[in-house]
Amino acid sequence: MDLQSTIERIYSELKPFALQGKVASYIPALAKVSPNKLAICVHTNDGDVYRVGDVCEPFSIQSISKVFGFTMAYKMLGGEIWKRLGKEPSGNSFNSLVQLEYEQGIPRNPFINAGAIVVSDILLSLYPNPQQELLEFVRRIADEPSIKYNLEVAKSEKDTGYRNAALAYFMKSFGNIQNPVEDVLDFYFLQCSLEMSALCLSKSFQYLANHGVIPSTNEQILTMSQAKRINALMITSGLYNESGDFAYRVGLPAKSGVGGGIVGIFPKKLSLCVWSPPLNEFGNSLAGIEAFERFTTYTGDSVF
Ligand code: GLU
């Protein structure tokens, strides 16, 4: 099957979908992004790359960074991490507070904001300089040394991140945040501000498509079992409270971010990134979801 013509076909079919969504504006710096950007990129485990559209333009990866932070923490702590986090879908929006009270400050999973804030706290305790460690990790797995944080986006989110601050203080009251809340939030916002292109994002997820090992370098990032478990978490919780619908329509593990990116993997075969900034009401890229659905439909490849 010709993957290049498949993604070009999808690209040409997507424009009408993007126009129905809205670019994230609750983080003021994100509202400046053009809604017309569109990129699709595929890396196969065999080393082939297929791309169409704005694939080289860095954008704010936002919640996709939760996968990278969690990978670093899980690699160090293994199953111990589940004392601080759950692994169930939340069924609530990504920044919801309600469940945390019932569940004693233990977030449902690492891919909602509360969960990623706990992961930021864990990384602050594990690494002397987690900001630099995370950046270097992402640069390595994406094979792109120019990747950086966008300090304007991080500041913009800090200035307006009242809900995330509420989540962090609330969890602190249950003893599930160990470092000073200000430090944890600063690191969480910085992580969300990472900027990467669709090309880099697709490349950076290859270890999850290849049993925890980067195919081009053979570097083992995670064990086979750990990679399997992160993929399971992505399929159950990777698209906020739209994860069930995404699994039903697409059938691939994936993670989205409010910058309009979605990255997914087909185990043992490929990783795929789509970027289109306009979002639906769940905070997921509208055209991105369409693209993923068409990709598994046209190729006939999904984990189901
Ligand atoms: N930085 C965003 C927030 O905390 C991430 C949300 C997202 O991409 O889903 O609200």
Tab-separated table of C-alpha atoms and ligand atoms in Angstrom:
chain	number	residue	atom	x	y	z
A	1	MET	CA	0.000	0.000	0.000
A	2	ASP	CA	1.277	3.485	-0.862
A	3	LEU	CA	1.325	5.466	2.386
A	4	GLN	CA	2.361	8.705	0.702
A	5	SER	CA	-0.706	8.803	-1.534
A	6	THR	CA	-2.893	7.736	1.409
A	7	ILE	CA	-1.812	10.681	3.558
A	8	GLU	CA	-2.048	13.066	0.583
A	9	ARG	CA	-5.602	11.899	-0.021
A	10	ILE	CA	-6.474	12.428	3.656
A	11	TYR	CA	-4.803	15.860	3.620
A	12	SER	CA	-6.908	16.966	0.658
A	13	GLU	CA	-10.096	15.779	2.383
A	14	LEU	CA	-9.459	17.537	5.706
A	15	LYS	CA	-9.840	21.273	5.084
A	16	PRO	CA	-13.616	21.444	5.712
A	17	PHE	CA	-13.229	19.792	9.130
A	18	ALA	CA	-10.606	22.188	10.437
A	19	LEU	CA	-12.892	25.141	9.682
A	20	GLN	CA	-15.578	23.816	12.066
A	21	GLY	CA	-13.282	23.902	15.126
A	22	LYS	CA	-11.860	26.666	17.327
A	23	VAL	CA	-8.210	27.307	18.125
A	24	ALA	CA	-7.541	27.114	21.903
A	25	SER	CA	-7.842	30.581	23.418
A	26	TYR	CA	-7.846	29.861	27.159
A	27	ILE	CA	-4.047	30.035	26.984
A	28	PRO	CA	-3.683	33.483	25.334
A	29	ALA	CA	-0.383	32.727	23.573
A	30	LEU	CA	-1.973	29.769	21.757
A	31	ALA	CA	-4.763	31.890	20.267
A	32	LYS	CA	-2.236	33.455	17.858
A	33	VAL	CA	-1.748	30.262	15.823
A	34	SER	CA	-3.203	30.163	12.307
A	35	PRO	CA	-6.196	27.788	12.063
A	36	ASN	CA	-5.111	26.884	8.529
A	37	LYS	CA	-2.016	24.931	9.504
A	38	LEU	CA	-2.219	21.285	8.574
A	39	ALA	CA	0.388	18.526	8.680
A	40	ILE	CA	0.473	14.736	8.520
A	41	CYS	CA	3.630	12.732	9.108
A	42	VAL	CA	4.305	8.983	9.380
A	43	HIS	CA	7.487	7.200	10.478
A	44	THR	CA	7.620	3.474	9.860
A	45	ASN	CA	9.757	1.250	12.067
A	46	ASP	CA	11.644	0.287	8.894
A	47	GLY	CA	12.937	3.850	8.586
A	48	ASP	CA	10.629	5.303	5.936
A	49	VAL	CA	9.124	8.772	6.422
A	50	TYR	CA	5.971	10.036	4.704
A	51	ARG	CA	4.849	13.630	5.058
A	52	VAL	CA	2.478	16.253	3.728
A	53	GLY	CA	1.740	19.884	4.694
A	54	ASP	CA	3.333	22.013	7.431
A	55	VAL	CA	5.321	19.112	8.900
A	56	CYS	CA	8.465	21.093	9.747
A	57	GLU	CA	6.755	23.927	11.624
A	58	PRO	CA	7.115	23.690	15.430
A	59	PHE	CA	3.896	24.083	17.421
A	60	SER	CA	2.923	23.883	21.092
A	61	ILE	CA	2.648	20.204	21.965
A	62	GLN	CA	0.818	20.866	25.281
A	63	SER	CA	-0.636	17.622	26.681
A	64	ILE	CA	1.341	15.388	24.326
A	65	SER	CA	4.259	16.233	26.635
A	66	LYS	CA	2.460	14.217	29.350
A	67	VAL	CA	3.608	11.051	27.585
A	68	PHE	CA	7.255	12.155	27.743
A	69	GLY	CA	7.087	13.195	31.405
A	70	PHE	CA	5.331	9.966	32.322
A	71	THR	CA	7.863	7.870	30.379
A	72	MET	CA	10.724	9.411	32.380
A	73	ALA	CA	8.985	8.904	35.729
A	74	TYR	CA	7.739	5.377	34.950
A	75	LYS	CA	11.166	4.312	33.726
A	76	MET	CA	12.609	5.271	37.131
A	77	LEU	CA	9.797	4.172	39.472
A	78	GLY	CA	8.167	1.238	37.667
A	79	GLY	CA	4.962	-0.013	39.320
A	80	GLU	CA	5.612	2.106	42.440
A	81	ILE	CA	4.199	5.030	40.496
A	82	TRP	CA	0.666	3.652	40.876
A	83	LYS	CA	0.689	4.604	44.568
A	84	ARG	CA	0.342	8.221	43.400
A	85	LEU	CA	-1.758	7.817	40.229
A	86	GLY	CA	-4.624	5.757	38.828
A	87	LYS	CA	-4.880	4.063	35.439
A	88	GLU	CA	-8.563	4.420	34.653
A	89	PRO	CA	-10.197	6.744	32.136
A	90	SER	CA	-11.589	9.804	33.901
A	91	GLY	CA	-14.745	10.413	31.868
A	92	ASN	CA	-14.292	14.068	32.833
A	93	SER	CA	-12.650	16.998	31.115
A	94	PHE	CA	-8.854	17.206	31.210
A	95	ASN	CA	-8.804	19.905	33.882
A	96	SER	CA	-11.697	18.686	36.023
A	97	LEU	CA	-11.573	18.970	39.826
A	98	VAL	CA	-14.607	16.931	40.853
A	99	GLN	CA	-13.176	13.386	40.929
A	100	LEU	CA	-10.165	14.406	42.991
A	101	GLU	CA	-12.213	14.993	46.099
A	102	TYR	CA	-13.948	11.595	45.975
A	103	GLU	CA	-10.677	9.869	45.211
A	104	GLN	CA	-8.544	11.438	47.949
A	105	GLY	CA	-6.269	13.489	45.686
A	106	ILE	CA	-5.188	10.521	43.507
A	107	PRO	CA	-5.705	11.501	39.840
A	108	ARG	CA	-7.456	8.960	37.618
A	109	ASN	CA	-4.561	8.661	35.162
A	110	PRO	CA	-1.298	10.369	34.123
A	111	PHE	CA	-2.804	11.995	31.016
A	112	ILE	CA	-5.285	14.354	32.651
A	113	ASN	CA	-3.860	17.596	34.045
A	114	ALA	CA	-3.987	16.472	37.684
A	115	GLY	CA	-2.086	13.290	36.778
A	116	ALA	CA	0.573	15.146	34.837
A	117	ILE	CA	0.995	17.615	37.705
A	118	VAL	CA	1.724	14.662	40.030
A	119	VAL	CA	4.204	13.343	37.447
A	120	SER	CA	5.904	16.777	37.392
A	121	ASP	CA	6.168	16.574	41.189
A	122	ILE	CA	7.689	13.077	40.934
A	123	LEU	CA	10.259	14.258	38.356
A	124	LEU	CA	11.189	17.224	40.564
A	125	SER	CA	11.963	14.754	43.365
A	126	LEU	CA	13.835	12.297	41.111
A	127	TYR	CA	16.072	14.610	39.064
A	128	PRO	CA	18.298	17.499	40.163
A	129	ASN	CA	17.418	19.449	37.007
A	130	PRO	CA	14.268	17.874	35.514
A	131	GLN	CA	13.680	20.809	33.120
A	132	GLN	CA	16.964	20.095	31.357
A	133	GLU	CA	16.625	16.298	31.628
A	134	LEU	CA	13.194	16.376	29.987
A	135	LEU	CA	14.412	18.653	27.202
A	136	GLU	CA	17.405	16.444	26.521
A	137	PHE	CA	15.263	13.318	26.558
A	138	VAL	CA	12.829	14.770	24.019
A	139	ARG	CA	15.659	16.049	21.805
A	140	ARG	CA	17.207	12.581	21.836
A	141	ILE	CA	14.081	10.588	20.983
A	142	ALA	CA	13.093	13.103	18.286
A	143	ASP	CA	16.664	13.265	17.000
A	144	GLU	CA	16.374	17.054	16.887
A	145	PRO	CA	18.712	19.159	19.048
A	146	SER	CA	16.908	22.438	18.306
A	147	ILE	CA	13.694	21.527	20.211
A	148	LYS	CA	12.967	24.071	22.935
A	149	TYR	CA	10.467	25.312	25.470
A	150	ASN	CA	8.451	28.399	24.528
A	151	LEU	CA	8.823	30.639	27.573
A	152	GLU	CA	6.109	33.020	26.362
A	153	VAL	CA	3.585	30.167	26.246
A	154	ALA	CA	4.725	28.893	29.664
A	155	LYS	CA	4.341	32.375	31.159
A	156	SER	CA	0.983	32.906	29.502
A	157	GLU	CA	-0.247	29.670	31.022
A	158	LYS	CA	1.185	30.482	34.418
A	159	ASP	CA	-0.566	33.878	34.376
A	160	THR	CA	-3.932	32.281	33.624
A	161	GLY	CA	-3.602	28.716	34.955
A	162	TYR	CA	-5.980	29.096	37.898
A	163	ARG	CA	-7.517	25.683	37.431
A	164	ASN	CA	-4.181	23.904	37.304
A	165	ALA	CA	-3.128	25.802	40.432
A	166	ALA	CA	-6.367	24.711	42.111
A	167	LEU	CA	-5.681	21.074	41.153
A	168	ALA	CA	-2.140	21.228	42.533
A	169	TYR	CA	-3.113	22.866	45.840
A	170	PHE	CA	-5.993	20.446	46.231
A	171	MET	CA	-3.691	17.443	45.766
A	172	LYS	CA	-1.176	19.001	48.141
A	173	SER	CA	-3.904	19.029	50.794
A	174	PHE	CA	-4.153	15.233	50.371
A	175	GLY	CA	-0.362	14.827	50.574
A	176	ASN	CA	-0.015	13.837	46.898
A	177	ILE	CA	2.278	16.768	46.010
A	178	GLN	CA	5.607	16.739	47.822
A	179	ASN	CA	7.469	19.744	46.396
A	180	PRO	CA	6.368	23.393	46.693
A	181	VAL	CA	3.267	23.884	44.526
A	182	GLU	CA	4.810	26.891	42.735
A	183	ASP	CA	7.795	24.794	41.598
A	184	VAL	CA	5.577	21.940	40.458
A	185	LEU	CA	3.340	24.259	38.433
A	186	ASP	CA	6.291	26.085	36.871
A	187	PHE	CA	7.706	22.772	35.681
A	188	TYR	CA	4.300	21.514	34.489
A	189	PHE	CA	3.700	24.701	32.442
A	190	LEU	CA	7.209	24.561	31.029
A	191	GLN	CA	6.711	20.948	29.942
A	192	CYS	CA	3.429	21.848	28.209
A	193	SER	CA	5.174	24.690	26.352
A	194	LEU	CA	7.532	22.357	24.458
A	195	GLU	CA	7.443	23.124	20.763
A	196	MET	CA	7.882	20.391	18.197
A	197	SER	CA	6.983	19.852	14.561
A	198	ALA	CA	4.770	17.009	13.342
A	199	LEU	CA	7.929	15.468	11.887
A	200	CYS	CA	9.667	15.486	15.295
A	201	LEU	CA	6.603	14.286	17.164
A	202	SER	CA	6.026	11.357	14.878
A	203	LYS	CA	9.703	10.413	15.169
A	204	SER	CA	9.681	10.822	18.960
A	205	PHE	CA	6.878	8.257	19.427
A	206	GLN	CA	8.750	5.507	17.601
A	207	TYR	CA	9.874	3.823	20.820
A	208	LEU	CA	6.210	3.259	21.664
A	209	ALA	CA	5.633	1.656	18.261
A	210	ASN	CA	8.643	-0.623	18.706
A	211	HIS	CA	8.434	-2.341	22.118
A	212	GLY	CA	10.221	0.529	23.917
A	213	VAL	CA	13.257	0.674	21.579
A	214	ILE	CA	14.078	3.508	19.121
A	215	PRO	CA	14.335	1.606	15.814
A	216	SER	CA	17.040	3.792	14.216
A	217	THR	CA	19.491	3.686	17.160
A	218	ASN	CA	18.379	0.551	19.044
A	219	GLU	CA	18.332	2.606	22.227
A	220	GLN	CA	16.048	1.009	24.797
A	221	ILE	CA	13.854	3.710	26.344
A	222	LEU	CA	11.419	1.386	28.131
A	223	THR	CA	10.962	-2.352	28.577
A	224	MET	CA	8.540	-4.084	26.230
A	225	SER	CA	6.065	-4.385	29.062
A	226	GLN	CA	6.326	-0.689	30.012
A	227	ALA	CA	5.798	0.378	26.384
A	228	LYS	CA	2.753	-1.896	26.183
A	229	ARG	CA	1.314	-0.314	29.320
A	230	ILE	CA	1.811	3.268	28.113
A	231	ASN	CA	0.070	2.331	24.871
A	232	ALA	CA	-2.796	0.855	26.896
A	233	LEU	CA	-3.058	4.095	28.878
A	234	MET	CA	-3.123	6.098	25.655
A	235	ILE	CA	-5.923	4.013	24.197
A	236	THR	CA	-8.029	4.357	27.363
A	237	SER	CA	-7.125	7.931	28.334
A	238	GLY	CA	-5.127	9.636	25.576
A	239	LEU	CA	-7.892	11.891	24.229
A	240	TYR	CA	-9.400	13.132	27.478
A	241	ASN	CA	-13.085	12.301	27.785
A	242	GLU	CA	-13.270	11.561	24.070
A	243	SER	CA	-10.967	8.534	24.417
A	244	GLY	CA	-13.787	6.004	24.043
A	245	ASP	CA	-15.052	7.624	20.866
A	246	PHE	CA	-11.524	7.838	19.466
A	247	ALA	CA	-10.861	4.134	20.235
A	248	TYR	CA	-14.178	3.264	18.592
A	249	ARG	CA	-13.565	5.333	15.463
A	250	VAL	CA	-9.799	4.946	15.100
A	251	GLY	CA	-8.533	1.954	17.082
A	252	LEU	CA	-4.999	3.186	17.797
A	253	PRO	CA	-3.251	4.351	20.993
A	254	ALA	CA	-2.732	8.119	20.705
A	255	LYS	CA	-2.262	11.328	22.695
A	256	SER	CA	-3.657	14.748	21.879
A	257	GLY	CA	-2.818	18.285	23.019
A	258	VAL	CA	-4.706	21.581	22.904
A	259	GLY	CA	-2.093	22.921	20.474
A	260	GLY	CA	-3.942	20.777	17.875
A	261	GLY	CA	-1.501	17.882	17.648
A	262	ILE	CA	-2.370	14.191	17.891
A	263	VAL	CA	0.327	11.484	17.844
A	264	GLY	CA	-0.477	7.796	17.670
A	265	ILE	CA	1.178	4.494	17.009
A	266	PHE	CA	0.431	1.220	15.292
A	267	PRO	CA	2.418	-1.375	17.301
A	268	LYS	CA	5.442	-2.885	15.558
A	269	LYS	CA	4.758	-0.830	12.460
A	270	LEU	CA	4.594	2.969	12.573
A	271	SER	CA	3.971	6.244	14.372
A	272	LEU	CA	1.757	8.999	12.997
A	273	CYS	CA	1.316	12.688	13.846
A	274	VAL	CA	-1.414	15.027	12.613
A	275	TRP	CA	-1.473	18.751	13.395
A	276	SER	CA	-4.450	21.019	12.838
A	277	PRO	CA	-5.043	23.707	15.522
A	278	PRO	CA	-8.879	24.076	15.521
A	279	LEU	CA	-10.326	21.985	18.368
A	280	ASN	CA	-13.678	20.386	19.145
A	281	GLU	CA	-15.527	20.777	22.450
A	282	PHE	CA	-13.337	18.146	24.143
A	283	GLY	CA	-10.125	20.043	23.326
A	284	ASN	CA	-9.046	17.628	20.576
A	285	SER	CA	-8.075	18.565	17.030
A	286	LEU	CA	-11.151	18.155	14.868
A	287	ALA	CA	-9.319	17.502	11.632
A	288	GLY	CA	-6.766	15.439	13.546
A	289	ILE	CA	-9.393	12.945	14.659
A	290	GLU	CA	-10.839	12.788	11.153
A	291	ALA	CA	-7.368	12.169	9.745
A	292	PHE	CA	-6.704	9.322	12.166
A	293	GLU	CA	-10.058	7.734	11.421
A	294	ARG	CA	-9.434	7.920	7.699
A	295	PHE	CA	-5.904	6.590	8.111
A	296	THR	CA	-7.029	3.365	9.802
A	297	THR	CA	-9.989	3.041	7.442
A	298	TYR	CA	-8.004	3.516	4.233
A	299	THR	CA	-5.018	1.399	5.317
A	300	GLY	CA	-7.127	-1.247	7.060
A	301	ASP	CA	-4.611	-1.125	9.923
A	302	SER	CA	-5.688	-0.697	13.528
A	303	VAL	CA	-4.963	-2.637	16.697
A	304	PHE	CA	-8.417	-4.179	16.397
B	1	GLU	N1	-1.257	23.136	29.285
B	1	GLU	C1	-2.614	22.736	29.087
B	1	GLU	C2	-3.383	22.867	30.394
B	1	GLU	O1	-2.841	22.558	31.406
B	1	GLU	C3	-2.599	21.333	28.605
B	1	GLU	C4	-3.929	20.890	28.231
B	1	GLU	C5	-3.928	20.033	27.031
B	1	GLU	O2	-3.163	20.084	26.096
B	1	GLU	O3	-4.838	19.240	27.078
B	1	GLU	O4	-4.519	23.284	30.394
